[in-house]
């Protein structure tokens, strides 16, 4: 190890040293600069933000709305979020005290973890799950406790398994459904069982619902709408995925006033507020973006069908995802590990998919493939994967 | 439901094959073939079209929108005159409009002279046509929902998510 690297390590905090670099980042370093590669790796919509939403931000700029906003977010946006949550999930939130506009769900997650966790508090997370969950908990001084989920159970979090992992130190459960990376959703009866556990053990539930409008053939309930759960749920959502607004970084947290006040305290000392133009765009999205969601869902659904049936016909068994925009095919039949499969596939056929292990131990034997890319790219990728499999 | 889905796919991509549509919708290929054949037969599918950006090729091509004012006729109203106009191959599109004129006619020709001749010698000579205003098209920005100019491709940057 070089002297510089050694010094760099010693200057970072224990908490930072405790988290590993993301497995996705490591993998994409291999991809950079590779010509003709098809990436199924990026978890974001491939559409630009719908024009009427962009127009709202341009209008805000033209009218000089470029100042800081209230720390909690503009009253207009918070009122619109309250209206949206009431309309979509029959959830009533007081926009003044129970809502906070964040810089994407990522900041919301960080704030939630920091606001509720004391050192050593345990947080239950599904395994596999989105790469940030574990890191956000660790950085807040907490201890992530992964609970395995299984393809045979549609990657749903089993309440009986959750119960086994609850200890006196457990403070919260972090749910992320529809799920990144599996596309799994949780049926209402299982959510209700988790609600009973949360009640019984006095747990907070942090519910990342960023994909909850991107579902196929089903509507997904908000965890906060489960009986008795509004008062113990920190609902995290935002406009990034369903309105194709990832770069705007506008999310929100809805929850009990006491917790939202705690999160707001951290937010005001770190971020101050989310961008004013982004908030103007988010108002337009929530007000007039329903059709955009419908169009995107229709489009993603076609791509989902092509990708899932494509993997199955290639002999890579693929669980049918009901939400988000990821397929999670198994590569176990090839005898290769996720990492080896993904690396060989990238080097030999220039198709980038993320090894399932980037999302937890249970991801071994799987790949995360995002189908938010054009149909022609998906079909070409499947063809290349087919060629690759024949050579194995 | 499946029929609507098939039509939407074909409207976006006329080259989508029944096999491809089956993969996208989870439908059965035989059924999809049958639905497409029926839609072609009953005129639901009028034509498979390609939107061409002619500015990209060297071919000279002139387009004009002609506003046509018409005296409606007993019994047939605007229909008989509209028919006389849309029978001309030069008239690519004909609409009956509300407002200050009656028919909008999209005309395509090789030169401005050819279009002008069509208007003065054919269109305006039809009985019942009381006036025309010709607007030559200078630039096509968008057609049939497709943006034809500029349009930067979205460049994704590497991000962990």
Short mmCIF file of C-alpha atoms in Angstrom, two decimals:
data_model
loop_
_atom_site.label_atom_id
_atom_site.label_comp_id
_atom_site.label_asym_id
_atom_site.label_seq_id
_atom_site.Cartn_x
_atom_site.Cartn_y
_atom_site.Cartn_z
CA UNK A 1 0.00 0.00 0.00
CA UNK A 2 1.35 3.42 -0.91
CA UNK A 3 2.00 6.03 1.76
CA UNK A 4 -0.74 8.27 0.29
CA UNK A 5 -3.31 5.53 0.40
CA UNK A 6 -2.35 4.66 3.95
CA UNK A 7 -2.64 8.28 5.04
CA UNK A 8 -5.94 8.62 3.26
CA UNK A 9 -7.33 5.63 5.11
CA UNK A 10 -6.18 6.87 8.48
CA UNK A 11 -7.80 10.23 7.94
CA UNK A 12 -11.27 8.87 7.35
CA UNK A 13 -13.67 8.02 10.12
CA UNK A 14 -14.32 4.52 11.36
CA UNK A 15 -17.86 4.77 10.05
CA UNK A 16 -16.64 5.56 6.56
CA UNK A 17 -14.07 2.80 6.71
CA UNK A 18 -16.79 0.40 7.83
CA UNK A 19 -18.69 0.68 4.56
CA UNK A 20 -17.51 -0.97 1.38
CA UNK A 21 -17.48 0.79 -1.98
CA UNK A 22 -20.58 -0.15 -3.91
CA UNK A 23 -20.36 -3.34 -5.91
CA UNK A 24 -22.04 -1.51 -8.77
CA UNK A 25 -19.34 1.13 -8.94
CA UNK A 26 -16.61 -1.50 -9.02
CA UNK A 27 -18.33 -3.21 -11.88
CA UNK A 28 -18.90 -0.06 -13.88
CA UNK A 29 -15.26 0.85 -13.73
CA UNK A 30 -14.77 -2.13 -16.05
CA UNK A 31 -17.40 -0.77 -18.40
CA UNK A 32 -16.05 2.74 -18.76
CA UNK A 33 -14.63 3.48 -22.15
CA UNK A 34 -15.79 0.17 -23.64
CA UNK A 35 -17.14 0.83 -27.13
CA UNK A 36 -20.30 -0.82 -28.38
CA UNK A 37 -21.31 -2.02 -24.93
CA UNK A 38 -24.96 -2.40 -23.99
CA UNK A 39 -25.67 -1.42 -20.45
CA UNK A 40 -28.48 -3.03 -18.53
CA UNK A 41 -26.90 -1.68 -15.42
CA UNK A 42 -28.15 1.84 -14.89
CA UNK A 43 -31.21 1.99 -12.67
CA UNK A 44 -32.85 5.02 -14.14
CA UNK A 45 -35.51 5.75 -16.75
CA UNK A 46 -34.14 6.30 -20.24
CA UNK A 47 -36.63 9.08 -20.99
CA UNK A 48 -35.90 12.75 -20.59
CA UNK A 49 -38.29 14.45 -18.17
CA UNK A 50 -41.64 15.13 -19.88
CA UNK A 51 -41.61 18.54 -21.51
CA UNK A 52 -44.41 20.16 -19.49
CA UNK A 53 -42.39 19.45 -16.35
CA UNK A 54 -39.20 20.89 -17.83
CA UNK A 55 -41.25 23.88 -18.95
CA UNK A 56 -42.36 24.52 -15.34
CA UNK A 57 -38.72 24.70 -14.25
CA UNK A 58 -37.87 27.04 -17.13
CA UNK A 59 -40.77 29.24 -16.10
CA UNK A 60 -39.44 29.33 -12.54
CA UNK A 61 -36.01 30.34 -13.82
CA UNK A 62 -37.42 33.00 -16.13
CA UNK A 63 -39.30 34.50 -13.22
CA UNK A 64 -36.25 34.60 -11.02
CA UNK A 65 -37.40 31.93 -8.61
CA UNK A 66 -33.83 31.04 -7.81
CA UNK A 67 -33.59 31.69 -4.07
CA UNK A 68 -33.46 29.28 -1.15
CA UNK A 69 -36.84 27.89 -0.26
CA UNK A 70 -38.13 27.10 3.20
CA UNK A 71 -35.98 24.31 4.68
CA UNK A 72 -38.92 21.96 4.59
CA UNK A 73 -39.66 22.76 0.93
CA UNK A 74 -41.99 25.26 -0.68
CA UNK A 75 -45.50 25.35 0.82
CA UNK A 76 -46.89 24.80 -2.71
CA UNK A 77 -44.93 21.59 -3.17
CA UNK A 78 -45.72 20.28 0.31
CA UNK A 79 -49.42 20.97 -0.23
CA UNK A 80 -49.22 19.16 -3.56
CA UNK A 81 -47.46 16.17 -1.96
CA UNK A 82 -50.18 16.05 0.71
CA UNK A 83 -52.85 16.12 -1.99
CA UNK A 84 -51.04 13.41 -3.98
CA UNK A 85 -50.67 11.07 -0.98
CA UNK A 86 -54.33 11.56 -0.13
CA UNK A 87 -55.37 10.85 -3.72
CA UNK A 88 -53.13 7.84 -4.30
CA UNK A 89 -53.03 6.17 -0.86
CA UNK A 90 -55.79 7.84 1.16
CA UNK A 91 -53.14 9.12 3.55
CA UNK A 92 -53.75 12.44 5.29
CA UNK A 93 -50.59 14.36 6.17
CA UNK A 94 -50.35 17.86 7.60
CA UNK A 95 -48.17 19.64 5.05
CA UNK A 96 -46.79 22.00 7.68
CA UNK A 97 -45.51 19.49 10.19
CA UNK A 98 -45.52 16.02 8.64
CA UNK A 99 -43.79 16.55 5.30
CA UNK A 100 -40.23 17.36 4.35
CA UNK A 101 -38.90 17.88 0.82
CA UNK A 102 -35.52 16.16 0.48
CA UNK A 103 -32.75 15.93 -2.09
CA UNK A 104 -34.05 12.67 -3.52
CA UNK A 105 -35.02 9.61 -1.53
CA UNK A 106 -31.30 9.07 -0.90
CA UNK A 107 -31.15 12.09 1.37
CA UNK A 108 -34.48 11.12 2.92
CA UNK A 109 -33.03 7.72 3.76
CA UNK A 110 -29.90 9.24 5.29
CA UNK A 111 -31.98 11.71 7.33
CA UNK A 112 -34.37 9.02 8.52
CA UNK A 113 -31.50 6.81 9.66
CA UNK A 114 -29.69 9.64 11.39
CA UNK A 115 -32.84 10.99 13.01
CA UNK A 116 -33.95 7.74 14.61
CA UNK A 117 -30.85 5.63 15.24
CA UNK A 118 -28.56 5.64 18.24
CA UNK A 119 -25.21 3.85 18.09
CA UNK A 120 -25.70 0.09 17.98
CA UNK A 121 -29.39 0.21 17.08
CA UNK A 122 -30.27 -2.59 14.70
CA UNK A 123 -32.27 -2.12 11.53
CA UNK A 124 -33.78 -5.02 9.66
CA UNK A 125 -33.34 -4.90 5.89
CA UNK A 126 -34.32 -7.40 3.21
CA UNK A 127 -31.47 -9.23 1.49
CA UNK A 128 -30.98 -8.54 -1.41
CA UNK A 129 -31.83 -4.84 -1.32
CA UNK A 130 -30.74 -1.52 -2.73
CA UNK A 131 -27.04 -0.84 -2.11
CA UNK A 132 -27.58 2.31 -0.03
CA UNK A 133 -29.68 0.81 2.73
CA UNK A 134 -26.92 -0.93 4.58
CA UNK A 135 -24.48 1.97 4.13
CA UNK A 136 -26.96 4.61 5.29
CA UNK A 137 -27.63 2.64 8.47
CA UNK A 138 -23.92 2.09 9.14
CA UNK A 139 -23.10 5.76 8.55
CA UNK A 140 -25.79 6.70 11.06
CA UNK A 141 -24.12 4.44 13.65
CA UNK A 142 -26.68 1.67 13.32
CA UNK A 143 -26.25 -1.99 12.51
CA UNK A 144 -27.92 -3.38 9.38
CA UNK A 145 -29.45 -6.81 9.91
CA UNK A 146 -30.13 -8.50 6.56
CA UNK A 147 -33.04 -10.93 6.46
CA UNK A 148 -32.73 -13.33 3.53
CA UNK A 149 -35.46 -13.37 0.90
CA UNK A 150 -35.84 -16.13 -1.66
CA UNK A 151 -36.79 -16.46 -5.30
CA UNK A 152 -39.12 -19.34 -4.36
CA UNK A 153 -41.05 -16.83 -2.20
CA UNK A 154 -41.01 -14.17 -4.93
CA UNK A 155 -38.34 -12.27 -2.98
CA UNK A 156 -41.00 -11.10 -0.53
CA UNK A 157 -39.89 -10.40 3.01
CA UNK A 158 -41.31 -13.21 5.13
CA UNK A 159 -42.79 -11.82 8.39
CA UNK A 160 -41.90 -15.04 10.23
CA UNK A 161 -38.25 -14.60 9.22
CA UNK A 162 -38.36 -10.95 10.28
CA UNK A 163 -39.68 -12.01 13.70
CA UNK A 164 -36.69 -14.32 14.15
CA UNK A 165 -34.23 -11.48 13.53
CA UNK A 166 -35.82 -9.01 15.96
CA UNK A 167 -33.74 -8.47 19.11
CA UNK A 168 -34.03 -5.98 21.99
CA UNK A 169 -31.69 -3.76 19.97
CA UNK A 170 -33.92 -3.64 16.90
CA UNK A 171 -35.12 -0.09 16.31
CA UNK A 172 -36.48 -0.16 12.82
CA UNK A 173 -37.35 -2.14 9.71
CA UNK A 174 -36.36 -0.71 6.36
CA UNK A 175 -38.63 -1.78 3.51
CA UNK A 176 -38.00 -1.04 -0.15
CA UNK A 177 -40.89 -2.35 -2.25
CA UNK A 178 -41.31 -2.56 -5.20
CA UNK A 179 -37.73 -3.67 -4.80
CA UNK A 180 -34.47 -2.75 -6.37
CA UNK A 181 -32.87 -5.14 -7.49
CA UNK A 182 -35.52 -7.88 -7.73
CA UNK A 183 -38.67 -6.03 -8.81
CA UNK A 184 -40.54 -7.85 -6.04
CA UNK A 185 -43.58 -6.32 -4.38
CA UNK A 186 -45.09 -7.12 -1.00
CA UNK A 187 -48.69 -8.32 -0.89
CA UNK A 188 -50.91 -6.43 1.53
CA UNK A 189 -51.40 -9.37 3.87
CA UNK A 190 -47.65 -9.69 4.41
CA UNK A 191 -47.33 -5.94 4.97
CA UNK A 192 -50.11 -6.24 7.56
CA UNK A 193 -48.17 -9.00 9.33
CA UNK A 194 -45.06 -6.83 9.41
CA UNK A 195 -47.24 -4.04 10.80
CA UNK A 196 -48.26 -6.32 13.66
CA UNK A 197 -44.57 -7.03 14.38
CA UNK A 198 -43.76 -3.31 14.30
CA UNK A 199 -46.55 -2.65 16.78
CA UNK A 200 -45.60 -5.51 19.06
CA UNK A 201 -41.91 -4.57 19.21
CA UNK A 202 -42.42 -0.80 19.03
CA UNK A 203 -40.43 -0.47 15.81
CA UNK A 204 -40.18 2.36 13.33
CA UNK A 205 -40.66 1.40 9.70
CA UNK A 206 -38.75 3.28 7.05
CA UNK A 207 -40.55 2.60 3.79
CA UNK A 208 -38.82 3.51 0.54
CA UNK A 209 -41.68 3.71 -1.96
CA UNK A 210 -39.90 5.35 -4.87
CA UNK A 211 -41.06 2.64 -7.31
CA UNK A 212 -44.60 2.29 -6.02
CA UNK A 213 -46.24 3.73 -9.13
CA UNK A 214 -44.18 1.57 -11.46
CA UNK A 215 -46.12 -1.65 -11.07
CA UNK A 216 -47.56 -4.07 -13.59
CA UNK A 217 -51.12 -5.24 -13.21
CA UNK A 218 -51.32 -4.49 -9.49
CA UNK A 219 -51.57 -1.50 -7.20
CA UNK A 220 -49.18 -1.44 -4.30
CA UNK A 221 -50.31 -0.11 -0.94
CA UNK A 222 -48.19 2.35 1.00
CA UNK A 223 -46.94 0.82 4.22
CA UNK A 224 -48.17 3.91 6.07
CA UNK A 225 -51.73 2.99 5.08
CA UNK A 226 -51.59 -0.31 7.01
CA UNK A 227 -53.73 -0.17 10.16
CA UNK A 228 -51.99 1.79 12.91
CA UNK A 229 -48.82 2.31 10.86
CA UNK A 230 -49.04 5.97 9.87
CA UNK A 231 -47.72 6.98 13.27
CA UNK A 232 -44.66 4.74 13.07
CA UNK A 233 -43.80 4.93 9.39
CA UNK A 234 -41.35 7.22 7.67
CA UNK A 235 -42.61 7.15 4.10
CA UNK A 236 -39.93 8.06 1.57
CA UNK A 237 -40.82 8.86 -1.99
CA UNK A 238 -39.97 11.28 -4.76
CA UNK A 239 -40.44 12.18 -8.37
CA UNK A 240 -37.26 10.61 -9.79
CA UNK A 241 -38.46 7.30 -11.15
CA UNK A 242 -42.11 7.62 -12.11
CA UNK A 243 -41.79 11.04 -13.77
CA UNK A 244 -38.32 10.36 -15.15
CA UNK A 245 -36.76 13.13 -13.07
CA UNK A 246 -33.69 11.47 -11.60
CA UNK A 247 -31.35 14.41 -12.09
CA UNK A 248 -33.64 16.90 -10.37
CA UNK A 249 -33.08 15.27 -7.00
CA UNK A 250 -36.48 15.90 -5.47
CA UNK A 251 -37.77 13.48 -2.88
CA UNK A 252 -39.91 13.76 0.20
CA UNK A 253 -40.44 12.23 3.59
CA UNK A 254 -43.82 11.91 5.26
CA UNK A 255 -44.16 10.81 8.83
CA UNK A 256 -44.97 11.65 12.43
CA UNK A 257 -44.32 15.34 13.20
CA UNK A 258 -41.70 14.54 15.85
CA UNK A 259 -39.57 12.47 13.47
CA UNK A 260 -40.02 14.86 10.55
CA UNK A 261 -38.89 17.70 12.85
CA UNK A 262 -35.79 15.67 13.72
CA UNK A 263 -35.04 14.98 10.07
CA UNK A 264 -35.63 18.64 9.20
CA UNK A 265 -33.09 19.65 11.86
CA UNK A 266 -30.36 17.58 10.19
CA UNK A 267 -31.50 18.68 6.73
CA UNK A 268 -31.29 22.38 7.61
CA UNK A 269 -27.72 21.99 8.88
CA UNK A 270 -26.60 19.97 5.87
CA UNK A 271 -28.63 20.55 2.70
CA UNK A 272 -30.59 23.67 3.75
CA UNK A 273 -33.22 22.96 1.16
CA UNK A 274 -33.78 21.16 -2.12
CA UNK A 275 -33.27 23.16 -5.32
CA UNK A 276 -36.00 25.73 -5.95
CA UNK A 277 -36.26 24.98 -9.69
CA UNK A 278 -36.48 21.28 -8.98
CA UNK A 279 -39.31 21.90 -6.57
CA UNK A 280 -41.16 23.97 -9.17
CA UNK A 281 -40.82 21.09 -11.62
CA UNK A 282 -41.99 18.58 -9.01
CA UNK A 283 -45.19 20.57 -8.41
CA UNK A 284 -46.02 20.30 -12.11
CA UNK A 285 -45.19 16.59 -12.13
CA UNK A 286 -47.46 15.79 -9.20
CA UNK A 287 -50.25 17.99 -10.52
CA UNK A 288 -50.29 16.99 -14.16
CA UNK A 289 -48.05 13.97 -14.59
CA UNK A 290 -50.50 11.07 -14.26
CA UNK A 291 -50.58 10.45 -17.99
CA UNK A 292 -46.78 10.39 -18.10
CA UNK A 293 -46.78 7.63 -15.50
CA UNK A 294 -49.34 5.62 -17.44
CA UNK A 295 -47.37 5.94 -20.67
CA UNK A 296 -44.10 4.93 -19.03
CA UNK A 297 -45.68 1.96 -17.25
CA UNK A 298 -47.12 0.71 -20.54
CA UNK A 299 -43.76 1.05 -22.19
CA UNK A 300 -41.80 -0.57 -19.34
CA UNK A 301 -44.30 -3.38 -19.24
CA UNK A 302 -43.56 -4.31 -22.87
CA UNK A 303 -39.84 -4.24 -22.19
CA UNK A 304 -40.34 -6.27 -19.01
CA UNK A 305 -42.20 -8.95 -20.93
CA UNK A 306 -39.50 -9.16 -23.58
CA UNK A 307 -36.67 -9.32 -21.05
CA UNK A 308 -38.24 -11.82 -18.66
CA UNK A 309 -39.45 -14.19 -21.39
CA UNK A 310 -36.09 -13.74 -23.13
CA UNK A 311 -34.12 -14.88 -20.07
CA UNK A 312 -36.45 -17.80 -19.45
CA UNK A 313 -36.17 -18.99 -23.02
CA UNK A 314 -32.38 -18.79 -22.75
CA UNK A 315 -32.58 -21.14 -19.76
CA UNK A 316 -31.80 -18.46 -17.16
CA UNK A 317 -34.81 -18.77 -14.90
CA UNK A 318 -36.24 -15.35 -14.24
CA UNK A 319 -38.75 -14.56 -11.54
CA UNK A 320 -41.53 -12.32 -12.86
CA UNK A 321 -41.03 -8.88 -11.35
CA UNK A 322 -44.25 -6.99 -10.58
CA UNK A 323 -42.73 -3.58 -10.01
CA UNK A 324 -39.78 -1.22 -10.58
CA UNK A 325 -37.78 -1.79 -13.79
CA UNK A 326 -35.44 -4.63 -13.00
CA UNK A 327 -35.31 -8.28 -13.94
CA UNK A 328 -33.30 -10.59 -11.66
CA UNK A 329 -32.46 -13.72 -13.64
CA UNK A 330 -30.68 -16.62 -12.00
CA UNK A 331 -27.34 -17.68 -13.46
CA UNK A 332 -26.96 -20.60 -11.05
CA UNK A 333 -27.48 -23.15 -13.83
CA UNK A 334 -24.25 -22.01 -15.49
CA UNK A 335 -22.15 -22.89 -12.44
CA UNK A 336 -20.57 -19.43 -12.50
CA UNK A 337 -20.74 -17.00 -9.64
CA UNK A 338 -22.62 -13.73 -10.23
CA UNK A 339 -19.39 -11.78 -10.35
CA UNK A 340 -17.69 -14.17 -12.77
CA UNK A 341 -20.73 -14.37 -15.02
CA UNK A 342 -21.13 -10.59 -15.16
CA UNK A 343 -17.45 -9.98 -15.73
CA UNK A 344 -17.09 -12.60 -18.48
CA UNK A 345 -20.30 -11.40 -20.13
CA UNK A 346 -19.04 -7.84 -20.16
CA UNK A 347 -15.61 -8.75 -21.48
CA UNK A 348 -16.76 -11.25 -24.09
CA UNK A 349 -20.07 -9.83 -25.29
CA UNK A 350 -20.00 -6.26 -24.00
CA UNK A 351 -23.24 -6.56 -22.09
CA UNK A 352 -23.20 -4.91 -18.69
CA UNK A 353 -25.46 -6.28 -15.98
CA UNK A 354 -24.86 -5.92 -12.27
CA UNK A 355 -23.87 -8.99 -10.21
CA UNK A 356 -26.57 -9.75 -7.65
CA UNK A 357 -23.96 -9.81 -4.89
CA UNK A 358 -23.75 -6.01 -5.08
CA UNK A 359 -27.11 -6.06 -3.28
CA UNK A 360 -26.34 -8.56 -0.53
CA UNK A 361 -25.31 -12.16 0.00
CA UNK A 362 -28.64 -13.48 -1.20
CA UNK A 363 -27.91 -11.90 -4.56
CA UNK A 364 -25.32 -14.61 -5.29
CA UNK A 365 -26.36 -16.52 -8.36
CA UNK A 366 -28.35 -13.64 -9.86
CA UNK A 367 -27.86 -10.62 -12.10
CA UNK A 368 -29.69 -7.32 -11.96
CA UNK A 369 -30.75 -6.21 -15.41
CA UNK A 370 -32.54 -2.92 -15.86
CA UNK A 371 -35.10 -2.86 -18.66
CA UNK A 372 -35.43 0.93 -18.72
CA UNK A 373 -33.61 0.89 -22.02
CA UNK A 374 -34.84 0.62 -25.60
CA UNK A 375 -36.45 -2.59 -26.84
CA UNK A 376 -33.86 -2.90 -29.59
CA UNK A 377 -31.06 -2.74 -26.99
CA UNK A 378 -32.82 -5.33 -24.85
CA UNK A 379 -33.23 -7.67 -27.82
CA UNK A 380 -29.63 -7.20 -28.87
CA UNK A 381 -28.46 -7.83 -25.29
CA UNK A 382 -30.52 -11.04 -25.12
CA UNK A 383 -29.00 -12.20 -28.38
CA UNK A 384 -25.50 -11.57 -27.08
CA UNK A 385 -26.27 -13.32 -23.79
CA UNK A 386 -27.61 -16.30 -25.78
CA UNK A 387 -24.36 -16.43 -27.75
CA UNK A 388 -22.36 -16.21 -24.52
CA UNK A 389 -24.33 -19.05 -22.90
CA UNK A 390 -23.74 -21.34 -25.87
CA UNK A 391 -20.00 -21.02 -25.39
CA UNK A 392 -20.05 -21.83 -21.67
CA UNK B 1 -57.52 -4.66 -24.72
CA UNK B 2 -54.94 -6.73 -26.59
CA UNK B 3 -56.14 -5.15 -29.85
CA UNK B 4 -55.53 -1.65 -28.49
CA UNK B 5 -52.10 -2.66 -27.26
CA UNK B 6 -51.20 -4.12 -30.66
CA UNK B 7 -52.36 -0.96 -32.43
CA UNK B 8 -50.34 1.25 -30.10
CA UNK B 9 -47.20 -0.79 -30.72
CA UNK B 10 -47.71 -0.70 -34.51
CA UNK B 11 -48.43 3.02 -34.45
CA UNK B 12 -45.03 3.60 -32.85
CA UNK B 13 -43.17 1.00 -34.85
CA UNK B 14 -44.79 -0.24 -38.05
CA UNK B 15 -42.05 -2.85 -38.39
CA UNK B 16 -42.95 -4.63 -35.14
CA UNK B 17 -43.48 -8.29 -36.02
CA UNK B 18 -46.25 -10.50 -34.61
CA UNK B 19 -43.54 -12.48 -32.82
CA UNK B 20 -42.11 -9.33 -31.28
CA UNK B 21 -45.56 -8.10 -30.28
CA UNK B 22 -46.24 -11.46 -28.66
CA UNK B 23 -43.06 -11.11 -26.59
CA UNK B 24 -44.01 -7.58 -25.56
CA UNK B 25 -47.59 -8.32 -24.62
CA UNK B 26 -47.43 -11.96 -23.58
CA UNK B 27 -50.14 -12.62 -26.18
CA UNK B 28 -50.45 -15.56 -28.52
CA UNK B 29 -48.88 -15.13 -31.98
CA UNK B 30 -51.81 -16.73 -33.81
CA UNK B 31 -54.27 -14.47 -32.05
CA UNK B 32 -52.12 -11.42 -32.75
CA UNK B 33 -51.92 -12.32 -36.45
CA UNK B 34 -55.69 -12.68 -36.51
CA UNK B 35 -56.28 -9.31 -34.81
CA UNK B 36 -53.88 -7.56 -37.20
CA UNK B 37 -55.52 -9.17 -40.24
CA UNK B 38 -58.97 -8.08 -39.04
CA UNK B 39 -57.78 -4.54 -38.33
CA UNK B 40 -56.27 -4.35 -41.83
CA UNK B 41 -59.46 -5.69 -43.39
CA UNK B 42 -61.87 -3.37 -41.58
CA UNK B 43 -59.76 -0.26 -42.15
CA UNK B 44 -58.69 0.21 -38.52
CA UNK B 45 -55.14 -0.09 -39.78
CA UNK B 46 -55.17 2.23 -42.78
CA UNK B 47 -51.54 1.99 -43.81
CA UNK B 48 -48.07 1.24 -42.42
CA UNK B 49 -46.18 4.47 -42.54
CA UNK B 50 -42.59 5.65 -42.26
CA UNK B 51 -41.89 9.18 -41.09
CA UNK B 52 -39.05 10.37 -43.32
CA UNK B 53 -37.00 13.43 -42.62
CA UNK B 54 -36.65 14.54 -46.26
CA UNK B 55 -34.35 17.35 -45.29
CA UNK B 56 -31.69 14.67 -44.72
CA UNK B 57 -31.71 13.62 -48.37
CA UNK B 58 -30.95 15.73 -51.39
CA UNK B 59 -34.36 15.34 -53.05
CA UNK B 60 -36.03 18.65 -53.72
CA UNK B 61 -39.45 18.65 -52.19
CA UNK B 62 -41.86 21.49 -51.56
CA UNK B 63 -44.81 21.39 -49.22
CA UNK B 64 -47.59 23.89 -48.72
CA UNK B 65 -50.71 24.18 -46.65
CA UNK B 66 -53.56 25.70 -48.63
CA UNK B 67 -56.45 27.32 -46.83
CA UNK B 68 -59.50 26.87 -49.04
CA UNK B 69 -62.74 28.78 -48.66
CA UNK B 70 -65.73 26.99 -50.10
CA UNK B 71 -69.44 27.64 -50.68
CA UNK B 72 -71.22 24.60 -49.26
CA UNK B 73 -73.54 22.90 -51.73
CA UNK B 74 -77.11 21.79 -51.34
CA UNK B 75 -77.38 18.20 -50.02
CA UNK B 76 -73.66 17.47 -49.97
CA UNK B 77 -72.38 20.43 -47.92
CA UNK B 78 -68.59 20.43 -48.10
CA UNK B 79 -68.22 16.75 -48.89
CA UNK B 80 -68.50 16.80 -52.67
CA UNK B 81 -65.95 19.58 -53.06
CA UNK B 82 -63.65 17.96 -50.54
CA UNK B 83 -63.84 14.76 -52.58
CA UNK B 84 -62.95 16.57 -55.77
CA UNK B 85 -59.92 18.00 -54.01
CA UNK B 86 -58.70 14.86 -52.25
CA UNK B 87 -58.82 12.90 -55.50
CA UNK B 88 -55.86 14.94 -56.78
CA UNK B 89 -52.64 13.06 -55.98
CA UNK B 90 -50.97 16.36 -55.09
CA UNK B 91 -53.32 16.74 -52.11
CA UNK B 92 -51.73 14.54 -49.45
CA UNK B 93 -54.02 15.54 -46.61
CA UNK B 94 -57.44 17.22 -46.58
CA UNK B 95 -59.26 18.37 -43.44
CA UNK B 96 -62.56 20.20 -42.93
CA UNK B 97 -61.82 22.97 -40.46
CA UNK B 98 -63.75 25.32 -38.22
CA UNK B 99 -62.77 29.00 -38.27
CA UNK B 100 -61.90 31.45 -41.00
CA UNK B 101 -61.56 28.95 -43.82
CA UNK B 102 -63.18 25.62 -44.61
CA UNK B 103 -60.69 23.09 -45.94
CA UNK B 104 -57.02 22.68 -45.10
CA UNK B 105 -55.15 20.95 -47.92
CA UNK B 106 -51.57 19.76 -47.57
CA UNK B 107 -49.92 19.73 -50.98
CA UNK B 108 -46.58 18.25 -51.93
CA UNK B 109 -44.69 19.04 -55.11
CA UNK B 110 -41.22 19.03 -56.60
CA UNK B 111 -41.00 22.79 -57.02
CA UNK B 112 -42.79 25.90 -55.79
CA UNK B 113 -43.88 26.47 -59.35
CA UNK B 114 -45.55 23.07 -59.51
CA UNK B 115 -47.47 23.71 -56.27
CA UNK B 116 -48.48 27.19 -57.41
CA UNK B 117 -49.74 25.73 -60.71
CA UNK B 118 -51.80 23.15 -58.88
CA UNK B 119 -53.44 25.83 -56.75
CA UNK B 120 -54.12 28.28 -59.52
CA UNK B 121 -55.05 25.88 -62.31
CA UNK B 122 -56.77 23.08 -60.48
CA UNK B 123 -57.80 23.89 -56.92
CA UNK B 124 -59.07 27.41 -57.36
CA UNK B 125 -60.94 26.51 -60.56
CA UNK B 126 -63.25 24.05 -58.85
CA UNK B 127 -66.86 25.26 -58.71
CA UNK B 128 -67.69 26.34 -55.18
CA UNK B 129 -64.13 27.25 -54.23
CA UNK B 130 -64.30 30.96 -53.42
CA UNK B 131 -60.73 31.60 -52.36
CA UNK B 132 -57.39 30.09 -51.46
CA UNK B 133 -54.39 31.18 -49.38
CA UNK B 134 -51.16 29.27 -49.90
CA UNK B 135 -48.61 28.89 -47.10
CA UNK B 136 -45.33 27.31 -48.19
CA UNK B 137 -43.69 25.24 -45.50
CA UNK B 138 -40.21 26.52 -44.71
CA UNK B 139 -38.97 24.01 -42.19
CA UNK B 140 -40.34 20.88 -40.59
CA UNK B 141 -39.66 20.69 -36.88
CA UNK B 142 -41.94 17.86 -35.84
CA UNK B 143 -44.11 15.42 -37.75
CA UNK B 144 -46.46 12.74 -36.51
CA UNK B 145 -45.10 13.11 -33.02
CA UNK B 146 -41.48 12.79 -34.13
CA UNK B 147 -39.07 15.68 -33.65
CA UNK B 148 -37.11 16.05 -36.88
CA UNK B 149 -34.53 18.68 -35.98
CA UNK B 150 -31.45 18.73 -33.74
CA UNK B 151 -32.43 16.71 -30.71
CA UNK B 152 -29.37 15.88 -28.66
CA UNK B 153 -29.16 12.30 -27.57
CA UNK B 154 -29.37 11.80 -23.84
CA UNK B 155 -25.94 10.93 -22.50
CA UNK B 156 -26.07 8.84 -19.37
CA UNK B 157 -23.30 9.22 -16.87
CA UNK B 158 -22.17 6.51 -14.56
CA UNK B 159 -24.06 6.47 -11.32
CA UNK B 160 -24.63 3.95 -8.59
CA UNK B 161 -28.30 3.24 -8.03
#
